[in-house]
Tab-separated table of C-alpha atoms in Angstrom:
chain	number	residue	atom	x	y	z
Y	1	MET	CA	-32.507	-19.387	157.375
Y	2	ASN	CA	-32.400	-22.308	158.014
Y	3	ILE	CA	-35.643	-23.681	159.136
Y	4	PRO	CA	-35.498	-24.239	162.977
Y	5	GLU	CA	-34.549	-27.861	163.731
Y	6	PRO	CA	-37.558	-29.399	165.750
Y	7	LEU	CA	-39.998	-27.895	162.333
Y	8	GLU	CA	-37.763	-29.722	160.009
Y	9	LEU	CA	-37.404	-33.449	162.074
Y	10	LEU	CA	-41.421	-32.804	161.873
Y	11	ILE	CA	-41.024	-31.848	158.112
Y	12	GLU	CA	-38.939	-35.363	157.885
Y	13	GLU	CA	-41.106	-37.643	159.751
Y	14	LEU	CA	-44.604	-36.347	158.183
Y	15	SER	CA	-42.761	-36.936	154.947
Y	16	LYS	CA	-42.305	-40.005	155.498
Y	17	LEU	CA	-46.006	-41.075	155.029
Y	18	PRO	CA	-48.179	-41.866	152.098
Y	19	THR	CA	-49.400	-39.260	149.799
Y	20	ILE	CA	-47.641	-36.797	151.970
Y	21	GLY	CA	-44.516	-35.007	149.382
Y	22	LYS	CA	-42.341	-32.471	151.336
Y	23	LYS	CA	-44.272	-29.188	150.454
Y	24	THR	CA	-47.886	-31.016	152.056
Y	25	ALA	CA	-45.633	-32.294	154.935
Y	26	GLN	CA	-43.828	-28.549	155.572
Y	27	ARG	CA	-47.787	-27.299	155.122
Y	28	LEU	CA	-49.333	-29.497	157.860
Y	29	ALA	CA	-45.786	-28.675	159.736
Y	30	LEU	CA	-46.493	-24.935	160.181
Y	31	TYR	CA	-49.993	-25.902	160.479
Y	32	LEU	CA	-49.376	-28.108	163.433
Y	33	LEU	CA	-47.524	-25.476	164.977
Y	34	ARG	CA	-50.171	-22.834	164.554
Y	35	SER	CA	-53.372	-24.857	166.072
Y	36	ASP	CA	-53.116	-24.987	169.487
Y	37	GLN	CA	-51.647	-27.330	172.414
Y	38	ALA	CA	-54.372	-29.279	172.944
Y	39	TYR	CA	-54.595	-30.691	169.521
Y	40	VAL	CA	-51.210	-31.450	168.953
Y	41	ASP	CA	-51.877	-33.786	172.509
Y	42	LYS	CA	-54.853	-35.032	171.016
Y	43	LEU	CA	-52.885	-36.112	168.469
Y	44	THR	CA	-49.730	-37.084	169.476
Y	45	GLU	CA	-52.153	-39.864	172.492
Y	46	ALA	CA	-54.372	-40.882	169.247
Y	47	LEU	CA	-50.935	-42.158	167.449
Y	48	LEU	CA	-49.865	-43.798	170.932
Y	49	ASN	CA	-52.790	-45.042	171.748
Y	50	ILE	CA	-53.169	-47.609	168.259
Y	51	LYS	CA	-49.856	-48.831	168.855
Y	52	ILE	CA	-50.690	-49.295	172.454
Y	53	LYS	CA	-53.901	-50.382	171.883
Y	54	LEU	CA	-54.455	-52.234	168.829
Y	55	VAL	CA	-53.207	-55.497	167.853
Y	56	ALA	CA	-53.973	-58.138	165.138
Y	57	CYS	CA	-56.645	-60.689	165.570
Y	58	GLU	CA	-55.192	-64.275	165.659
Y	59	ARG	CA	-57.514	-65.830	163.216
Y	60	CYS	CA	-57.790	-63.076	160.433
Y	61	TYR	CA	-55.409	-60.731	161.275
Y	62	ASN	CA	-57.948	-58.259	161.379
Y	63	ILE	CA	-57.075	-54.866	163.555
Y	64	SER	CA	-58.683	-56.039	167.539
Y	65	LEU	CA	-58.596	-54.819	170.905
Y	66	ASP	CA	-58.425	-58.103	171.649
Y	67	SER	CA	-57.135	-61.276	170.614
Y	68	LEU	CA	-59.890	-61.983	168.452
Y	69	CYS	CA	-61.128	-58.735	166.502
Y	70	ASP	CA	-65.128	-58.307	166.325
Y	71	ILE	CA	-66.605	-60.149	163.397
Y	72	CYS	CA	-64.314	-63.405	164.594
Y	73	LYS	CA	-66.610	-63.183	168.151
Y	74	SER	CA	-69.374	-62.586	167.120
Y	75	PRO	CA	-72.054	-65.267	166.975
Y	76	LYS	CA	-74.316	-63.713	164.355
Y	77	ARG	CA	-71.492	-63.889	161.656
Y	78	ASP	CA	-71.272	-67.088	159.402
Y	79	HIS	CA	-68.458	-68.360	160.082
Y	80	LYS	CA	-68.732	-71.290	156.938
Y	81	LEU	CA	-67.936	-68.021	154.622
Y	82	ILE	CA	-64.184	-66.731	154.643
Y	83	CYS	CA	-63.564	-63.263	152.376
Y	84	VAL	CA	-59.575	-63.009	151.748
Y	85	VAL	CA	-58.745	-60.037	150.898
Y	86	GLU	CA	-55.368	-58.161	150.807
Y	87	ASP	CA	-55.314	-55.314	153.904
Y	88	ILE	CA	-57.713	-53.982	156.823
Y	89	ASN	CA	-58.658	-51.101	154.198
Y	90	ASP	CA	-60.595	-53.677	152.149
Y	91	ILE	CA	-62.507	-54.715	155.248
Y	92	ILE	CA	-63.557	-51.654	156.171
Y	93	ALA	CA	-64.579	-51.085	152.494
Y	94	ILE	CA	-66.527	-54.258	152.627
Y	95	GLU	CA	-68.406	-54.302	156.014
Y	96	ARG	CA	-68.959	-50.295	155.021
Y	97	THR	CA	-71.864	-52.236	152.335
Y	98	ASN	CA	-73.546	-54.474	154.864
Y	99	GLU	CA	-73.559	-56.676	152.313
Y	100	PHE	CA	-71.329	-59.660	153.745
Y	101	ASN	CA	-72.008	-61.511	157.049
Y	102	GLY	CA	-68.888	-63.618	156.925
Y	103	HIS	CA	-65.245	-64.140	158.089
Y	104	TYR	CA	-62.302	-62.247	157.115
Y	105	HIS	CA	-58.858	-63.532	156.514
Y	106	VAL	CA	-55.884	-60.252	156.025
Y	107	LEU	CA	-53.629	-61.201	153.421
Y	108	GLY	CA	-50.643	-58.596	154.831
Y	109	GLY	CA	-50.346	-58.316	150.333
Y	110	VAL	CA	-50.813	-59.757	146.949
Y	111	LEU	CA	-48.277	-62.169	144.935
Y	112	SER	CA	-46.225	-59.398	143.128
Y	113	PRO	CA	-42.476	-60.632	142.285
Y	114	LEU	CA	-41.389	-57.595	140.879
Y	115	ALA	CA	-41.879	-56.060	144.433
Y	116	GLY	CA	-40.138	-59.223	146.056
Y	117	LYS	CA	-43.277	-61.209	147.368
Y	118	ASP	CA	-44.356	-64.456	147.075
Y	119	ALA	CA	-46.038	-67.151	148.250
Y	120	ASP	CA	-43.992	-66.994	151.142
Y	121	SER	CA	-44.454	-63.093	152.228
Y	122	ILE	CA	-48.266	-63.590	152.577
Y	123	ARG	CA	-50.423	-65.537	155.005
Y	124	LEU	CA	-51.361	-68.012	152.647
Y	125	LYS	CA	-50.169	-71.105	154.926
Y	126	GLU	CA	-52.765	-69.663	157.618
Y	127	LEU	CA	-55.605	-69.325	155.452
Y	128	ILE	CA	-54.851	-73.046	154.665
Y	129	ASP	CA	-54.268	-73.957	157.573
Y	130	ARG	CA	-57.567	-72.377	158.818
Y	131	ILE	CA	-59.660	-73.678	156.368
Y	132	ARG	CA	-57.938	-76.825	157.332
Y	133	ASN	CA	-58.975	-76.996	161.077
Y	134	SER	CA	-62.876	-75.211	160.493
Y	135	ASP	CA	-65.595	-76.729	158.495
Y	136	VAL	CA	-65.960	-73.665	155.777
Y	137	THR	CA	-67.901	-73.889	152.737
Y	138	GLU	CA	-67.236	-71.172	151.006
Y	139	VAL	CA	-64.172	-69.480	149.862
Y	140	LEU	CA	-64.508	-65.632	148.627
Y	141	LEU	CA	-61.935	-63.619	147.037
Y	142	ALA	CA	-61.760	-60.463	147.121
Y	143	LEU	CA	-58.551	-58.763	145.750
Y	144	ASN	CA	-58.317	-55.558	143.786
Y	145	PRO	CA	-59.105	-56.790	139.441
Y	146	ASP	CA	-55.822	-55.591	138.980
Y	147	THR	CA	-52.993	-58.083	137.553
Y	148	GLU	CA	-51.810	-58.720	140.743
Y	149	GLY	CA	-55.432	-59.491	142.356
Y	150	GLU	CA	-56.034	-61.703	139.561
Y	151	THR	CA	-52.962	-63.580	139.540
Y	152	THR	CA	-53.128	-64.018	143.362
Y	153	SER	CA	-56.683	-65.687	143.005
Y	154	LEU	CA	-56.604	-67.639	140.390
Y	155	TYR	CA	-53.292	-68.846	142.539
Y	156	ILE	CA	-55.239	-68.969	145.497
Y	157	ALA	CA	-58.006	-71.020	143.841
Y	158	LYS	CA	-55.622	-73.240	142.629
Y	159	LEU	CA	-54.224	-74.319	145.989
Y	160	LEU	CA	-57.558	-74.311	147.921
Y	161	LYS	CA	-58.409	-77.196	144.794
Y	162	GLU	CA	-58.126	-79.824	147.436
Y	163	PHE	CA	-60.906	-79.281	149.602
Y	164	PRO	CA	-64.112	-79.477	149.400
Y	165	LEU	CA	-65.420	-75.642	149.075
Y	166	ARG	CA	-66.807	-73.309	146.941
Y	167	ILE	CA	-64.055	-70.883	145.562
Y	168	SER	CA	-66.006	-67.613	144.668
Y	169	ARG	CA	-64.549	-64.121	143.308
Y	170	ILE	CA	-66.226	-61.035	143.683
Y	171	ALA	CA	-68.100	-59.663	140.454
Y	172	ARG	CA	-66.594	-57.953	137.536
Y	173	GLY	CA	-68.757	-55.372	136.306
Y	174	LEU	CA	-70.048	-51.694	135.688
Y	175	PRO	CA	-69.775	-49.655	138.800
Y	176	VAL	CA	-73.012	-48.726	140.033
Y	177	GLY	CA	-73.935	-45.429	138.790
Y	178	GLY	CA	-71.226	-45.178	136.111
Y	179	ASN	CA	-72.006	-44.974	132.654
Y	180	LEU	CA	-71.357	-47.480	129.837
Y	181	GLU	CA	-70.214	-44.991	126.895
Y	182	PHE	CA	-67.364	-43.668	129.951
Y	183	ALA	CA	-66.841	-47.331	130.997
Y	184	ASP	CA	-63.062	-48.751	129.271
Y	185	GLU	CA	-63.813	-51.633	127.246
Y	186	ALA	CA	-62.191	-54.409	129.704
Y	187	THR	CA	-64.346	-53.555	132.487
Y	188	ILE	CA	-67.583	-53.788	129.460
Y	189	GLY	CA	-66.635	-56.961	128.703
Y	190	ARG	CA	-66.657	-58.420	131.511
Y	191	ALA	CA	-70.390	-57.112	132.404
Y	192	VAL	CA	-71.394	-58.570	129.338
Y	193	LEU	CA	-69.650	-61.931	129.933
Y	194	ASN	CA	-70.959	-62.122	133.291
Y	195	ARG	CA	-73.979	-61.018	132.306
Y	196	ILE	CA	-77.112	-62.418	134.823
Y	197	GLU	CA	-80.452	-63.225	134.390
Y	198	LEU	CA	-83.392	-61.412	134.659
J	1	MET	CA	-67.843	-53.799	162.028
J	2	ASN	CA	-67.179	-51.092	163.915
J	3	ILE	CA	-63.591	-49.687	163.341
J	4	PRO	CA	-62.328	-50.047	166.891
J	5	GLU	CA	-61.729	-46.736	168.645
J	6	PRO	CA	-57.893	-45.892	169.426
J	7	LEU	CA	-58.182	-45.948	165.476
J	8	GLU	CA	-61.092	-43.858	164.748
J	9	LEU	CA	-60.009	-41.699	167.318
J	10	LEU	CA	-56.718	-41.668	165.480
J	11	ILE	CA	-58.959	-40.779	161.618
J	12	GLU	CA	-60.681	-38.471	163.534
J	13	GLU	CA	-57.312	-35.819	164.450
J	14	LEU	CA	-55.692	-37.064	161.604
J	15	SER	CA	-58.775	-35.758	158.778
J	16	LYS	CA	-58.640	-31.914	160.936
J	17	LEU	CA	-55.306	-31.248	159.093
J	18	PRO	CA	-55.404	-29.208	156.093
J	19	THR	CA	-55.918	-30.901	152.812
J	20	ILE	CA	-56.505	-34.355	154.537
J	21	GLY	CA	-59.532	-36.023	153.686
J	22	LYS	CA	-61.344	-38.464	155.540
J	23	LYS	CA	-60.355	-41.777	153.089
J	24	THR	CA	-57.145	-40.062	153.470
J	25	ALA	CA	-57.078	-39.981	157.196
J	26	GLN	CA	-57.885	-43.416	156.680
J	27	ARG	CA	-54.885	-44.750	155.111
J	28	LEU	CA	-52.351	-42.245	156.736
J	29	ALA	CA	-54.258	-44.065	160.474
J	30	LEU	CA	-53.443	-47.641	158.103
J	31	TYR	CA	-50.217	-47.120	157.186
J	32	LEU	CA	-49.228	-45.341	160.556
J	33	LEU	CA	-51.309	-49.004	162.119
J	34	ARG	CA	-48.579	-50.763	159.996
J	35	SER	CA	-45.493	-49.309	160.098
J	36	ASP	CA	-42.598	-49.670	163.091
J	37	GLN	CA	-43.007	-48.717	166.781
J	38	ALA	CA	-39.801	-46.431	166.442
J	39	TYR	CA	-41.770	-44.618	163.193
J	40	VAL	CA	-44.557	-44.114	165.784
J	41	ASP	CA	-42.644	-42.518	168.183
J	42	LYS	CA	-40.137	-40.242	166.041
J	43	LEU	CA	-43.288	-38.970	164.914
J	44	THR	CA	-44.743	-38.407	168.093
J	45	GLU	CA	-41.318	-36.706	169.511
J	46	ALA	CA	-41.589	-34.510	166.895
J	47	LEU	CA	-44.905	-33.047	166.789
J	48	LEU	CA	-44.320	-32.269	170.662
J	49	ASN	CA	-40.760	-31.125	170.429
J	50	ILE	CA	-42.278	-28.112	168.532
J	51	LYS	CA	-44.877	-26.981	170.684
J	52	ILE	CA	-41.798	-27.282	173.859
J	53	LYS	CA	-39.002	-25.998	171.412
J	54	LEU	CA	-40.174	-23.301	168.992
J	55	VAL	CA	-41.581	-19.671	169.909
J	56	ALA	CA	-42.493	-17.091	168.054
J	57	CYS	CA	-39.919	-14.070	167.567
J	58	GLU	CA	-40.761	-11.471	169.705
J	59	ARG	CA	-39.396	-8.753	166.980
J	60	CYS	CA	-40.698	-10.537	163.333
J	61	TYR	CA	-42.883	-12.851	164.513
J	62	ASN	CA	-40.845	-15.829	162.112
J	63	ILE	CA	-40.445	-19.808	164.094
J	64	SER	CA	-38.141	-19.627	166.661
J	65	LEU	CA	-35.855	-21.321	168.829
J	66	ASP	CA	-34.660	-18.458	171.237
J	67	SER	CA	-36.717	-14.993	171.791
J	68	LEU	CA	-35.139	-13.787	169.061
J	69	CYS	CA	-34.750	-15.095	165.587
J	70	ASP	CA	-31.708	-16.256	163.534
J	71	ILE	CA	-32.883	-13.660	161.254
J	72	CYS	CA	-33.217	-11.068	163.492
J	73	LYS	CA	-29.796	-12.221	165.419
J	74	SER	CA	-28.263	-12.261	162.459
J	75	PRO	CA	-25.027	-9.226	162.191
J	76	LYS	CA	-25.009	-9.901	158.429
J	77	ARG	CA	-28.627	-9.113	157.661
J	78	ASP	CA	-29.565	-5.824	156.373
J	79	HIS	CA	-31.791	-4.388	159.146
J	80	LYS	CA	-33.175	-1.078	157.737
J	81	LEU	CA	-35.180	-3.637	155.501
J	82	ILE	CA	-38.173	-5.190	156.870
J	83	CYS	CA	-40.284	-7.590	154.378
J	84	VAL	CA	-44.171	-8.150	155.059
J	85	VAL	CA	-45.312	-11.265	154.722
J	86	GLU	CA	-48.802	-13.048	156.066
J	87	ASP	CA	-47.257	-16.115	157.107
J	88	ILE	CA	-44.208	-18.112	157.510
J	89	ASN	CA	-44.749	-20.001	155.089
J	90	ASP	CA	-43.612	-17.079	152.704
J	91	ILE	CA	-40.660	-16.167	154.496
J	92	ILE	CA	-39.362	-20.223	153.898
J	93	ALA	CA	-40.393	-19.688	150.463
J	94	ILE	CA	-38.418	-16.026	150.012
J	95	GLU	CA	-35.179	-17.214	151.540
J	96	ARG	CA	-34.887	-20.300	149.115
J	97	THR	CA	-34.168	-17.640	146.640
J	98	ASN	CA	-31.064	-16.194	148.426
J	99	GLU	CA	-31.727	-13.160	146.609
J	100	PHE	CA	-33.354	-11.587	149.867
J	101	ASN	CA	-31.040	-10.162	152.894
J	102	GLY	CA	-33.348	-7.791	155.156
J	103	HIS	CA	-35.299	-8.678	157.824
J	104	TYR	CA	-39.273	-9.942	157.928
J	105	HIS	CA	-42.605	-8.828	159.267
J	106	VAL	CA	-45.154	-11.936	159.393
J	107	LEU	CA	-48.575	-10.072	159.964
J	108	GLY	CA	-50.103	-14.085	160.797
J	109	GLY	CA	-53.259	-13.034	158.527
J	110	VAL	CA	-54.898	-10.616	155.856
J	111	LEU	CA	-57.138	-8.250	155.744
J	112	SER	CA	-60.265	-10.439	154.687
J	113	PRO	CA	-63.874	-9.074	156.237
J	114	LEU	CA	-65.688	-12.320	154.981
J	115	ALA	CA	-63.349	-14.360	157.263
J	116	GLY	CA	-63.342	-11.447	160.262
J	117	LYS	CA	-60.054	-10.515	160.135
J	118	ASP	CA	-59.811	-6.643	159.945
J	119	ALA	CA	-57.006	-4.518	161.144
J	120	ASP	CA	-56.235	-5.378	164.346
J	121	SER	CA	-56.266	-9.228	163.785
J	122	ILE	CA	-52.846	-8.491	161.919
J	123	ARG	CA	-49.878	-7.367	163.561
J	124	LEU	CA	-50.646	-3.952	161.839
J	125	LYS	CA	-49.833	-2.391	165.170
J	126	GLU	CA	-46.556	-4.123	165.728
J	127	LEU	CA	-45.351	-3.660	162.368
J	128	ILE	CA	-45.675	0.537	162.996
J	129	ASP	CA	-44.110	0.305	166.577
J	130	ARG	CA	-40.720	-1.624	164.885
J	131	ILE	CA	-40.903	1.190	162.129
J	132	ARG	CA	-41.085	4.194	164.466
J	133	ASN	CA	-38.827	2.353	167.333
J	134	SER	CA	-35.988	2.312	164.196
J	135	ASP	CA	-33.818	3.439	161.164
J	136	VAL	CA	-35.822	1.561	158.518
J	137	THR	CA	-34.807	2.766	155.182
J	138	GLU	CA	-37.357	0.526	153.182
J	139	VAL	CA	-40.737	-1.938	153.105
J	140	LEU	CA	-41.097	-4.402	151.311
J	141	LEU	CA	-44.750	-5.936	150.754
J	142	ALA	CA	-44.301	-9.701	149.477
J	143	LEU	CA	-48.234	-10.535	149.903
J	144	ASN	CA	-49.838	-12.919	147.761
J	145	PRO	CA	-51.277	-11.195	144.358
J	146	ASP	CA	-54.338	-11.711	144.875
J	147	THR	CA	-57.874	-9.200	145.861
J	148	GLU	CA	-57.331	-9.796	149.935
J	149	GLY	CA	-53.042	-9.333	149.448
J	150	GLU	CA	-53.799	-6.391	146.974
J	151	THR	CA	-55.817	-4.696	149.140
J	152	THR	CA	-53.815	-5.701	152.174
J	153	SER	CA	-50.724	-4.311	150.821
J	154	LEU	CA	-52.756	-1.355	149.688
J	155	TYR	CA	-53.722	-0.514	153.537
J	156	ILE	CA	-50.180	-0.961	154.381
J	157	ALA	CA	-48.733	0.913	152.128
J	158	LYS	CA	-51.281	3.748	153.082
J	159	LEU	CA	-50.778	3.692	156.667
J	160	LEU	CA	-46.876	3.624	156.247
J	161	LYS	CA	-47.174	7.561	154.230
J	162	GLU	CA	-46.259	8.919	157.615
J	163	PHE	CA	-43.480	7.582	157.896
J	164	PRO	CA	-40.217	8.838	155.341
J	165	LEU	CA	-39.900	5.427	153.614
J	166	ARG	CA	-39.603	3.706	150.671
J	167	ILE	CA	-42.617	1.111	150.087
J	168	SER	CA	-42.088	-1.380	147.392
J	169	ARG	CA	-44.032	-4.360	146.565
J	170	ILE	CA	-42.645	-7.604	144.820
J	171	ALA	CA	-42.944	-7.671	141.230
J	172	ARG	CA	-45.277	-9.015	138.823
J	173	GLY	CA	-44.920	-10.544	135.826
J	174	LEU	CA	-44.903	-13.873	133.579
J	175	PRO	CA	-43.648	-16.789	135.746
J	176	VAL	CA	-40.155	-17.840	135.062
J	177	GLY	CA	-39.692	-20.842	133.133
J	178	GLY	CA	-43.724	-19.763	131.865
J	179	ASN	CA	-44.908	-19.752	128.248
J	180	LEU	CA	-46.290	-16.591	126.823
J	181	GLU	CA	-48.766	-18.175	125.167
J	182	PHE	CA	-50.698	-20.047	128.344
J	183	ALA	CA	-50.321	-16.797	130.563
J	184	ASP	CA	-53.623	-15.137	132.482
J	185	GLU	CA	-54.535	-11.576	130.090
J	186	ALA	CA	-53.501	-10.222	134.297
J	187	THR	CA	-50.594	-11.407	134.668
J	188	ILE	CA	-49.545	-10.094	130.805
J	189	GLY	CA	-50.979	-7.112	131.337
J	190	ARG	CA	-48.338	-6.122	134.147
J	191	ALA	CA	-45.690	-7.633	132.889
J	192	VAL	CA	-46.344	-5.318	129.999
J	193	LEU	CA	-46.883	-2.401	132.179
J	194	ASN	CA	-44.221	-3.202	134.473
J	195	ARG	CA	-41.810	-3.638	131.524
J	196	ILE	CA	-37.704	-3.892	133.086
J	197	GLU	CA	-35.517	-0.960	130.704
J	198	LEU	CA	-32.384	-3.352	129.254
């Protein structure tokens, strides 16, 4: 038996999604086939709506319902502090902590020569224009603590040298609730170097 | 920041899918947000089409474009042999082997008192009616080799006692390419009991 074309097509489209392999796609497609019409309708409507209703904030490139996102519009947020992140995912993660009250800037990637990402393909020019035309006093770099993130952080720090700014980076150290015994040397090393006086 | 409603809604709908947790749903939703309109359109169309174009085969309950599925319609398949499976998934898996040339019967579940599945909620009556009104000579039970699958197999075998049929069950044994050393005792035990003369 060949899988009927409509199902085969859905499996194909689903398996293009990240973390979804061919087998999971098949499982999802069969689940959707069995589930009621109301659910499939709600899912397709939700899918179409993100494209219709959401745009990128014209200032920080966060997702937004209007030309400016909730964070950029809020009078309660400190517009002198900009947190630079790779992706919208990272904004959601940082917002969940309730520890940051500034604005954001979404780069849309990090420098990665192997993946063909250079300084022009991430939003660095937009960041510099934004800093030039505002009274920003601190830029917090919140990129992933991996090679590409570190490289990008150093590159941005160097680029921003010309402005009278405080440039900071999120701390490296032991994860809260973690265990010293099981942490890797690089992390413990950073935690020792970046020790904080009590 | 609250996640904008359209995105939140999509995350909610996606996380209802099996194997998709809240975090994966968020990742998928953001991927969909970034992907181009053409892909989202194709995905939603594929989703809607499975509901519009596919029906259950009225004889075996396989998925089908018409009232009878490709297998039930094919003159090349042996209609005297029925393979009983739990789900459409299983038909796809068995068809991929090219080792089976009979028809199927999809139960739509197995007996599971804890999950509230009794003999009336799986398609047993339909199976018996089908056998009664045809010249079927063999029923092959291909349910999962777990407690519920085994129980259901035994139950069906008992039910079908009244018909002059050969009732078989797919073999248990060592998986092809497997390693005797690492197989569990139950599997090795079955492989010994069900040994085949060469």
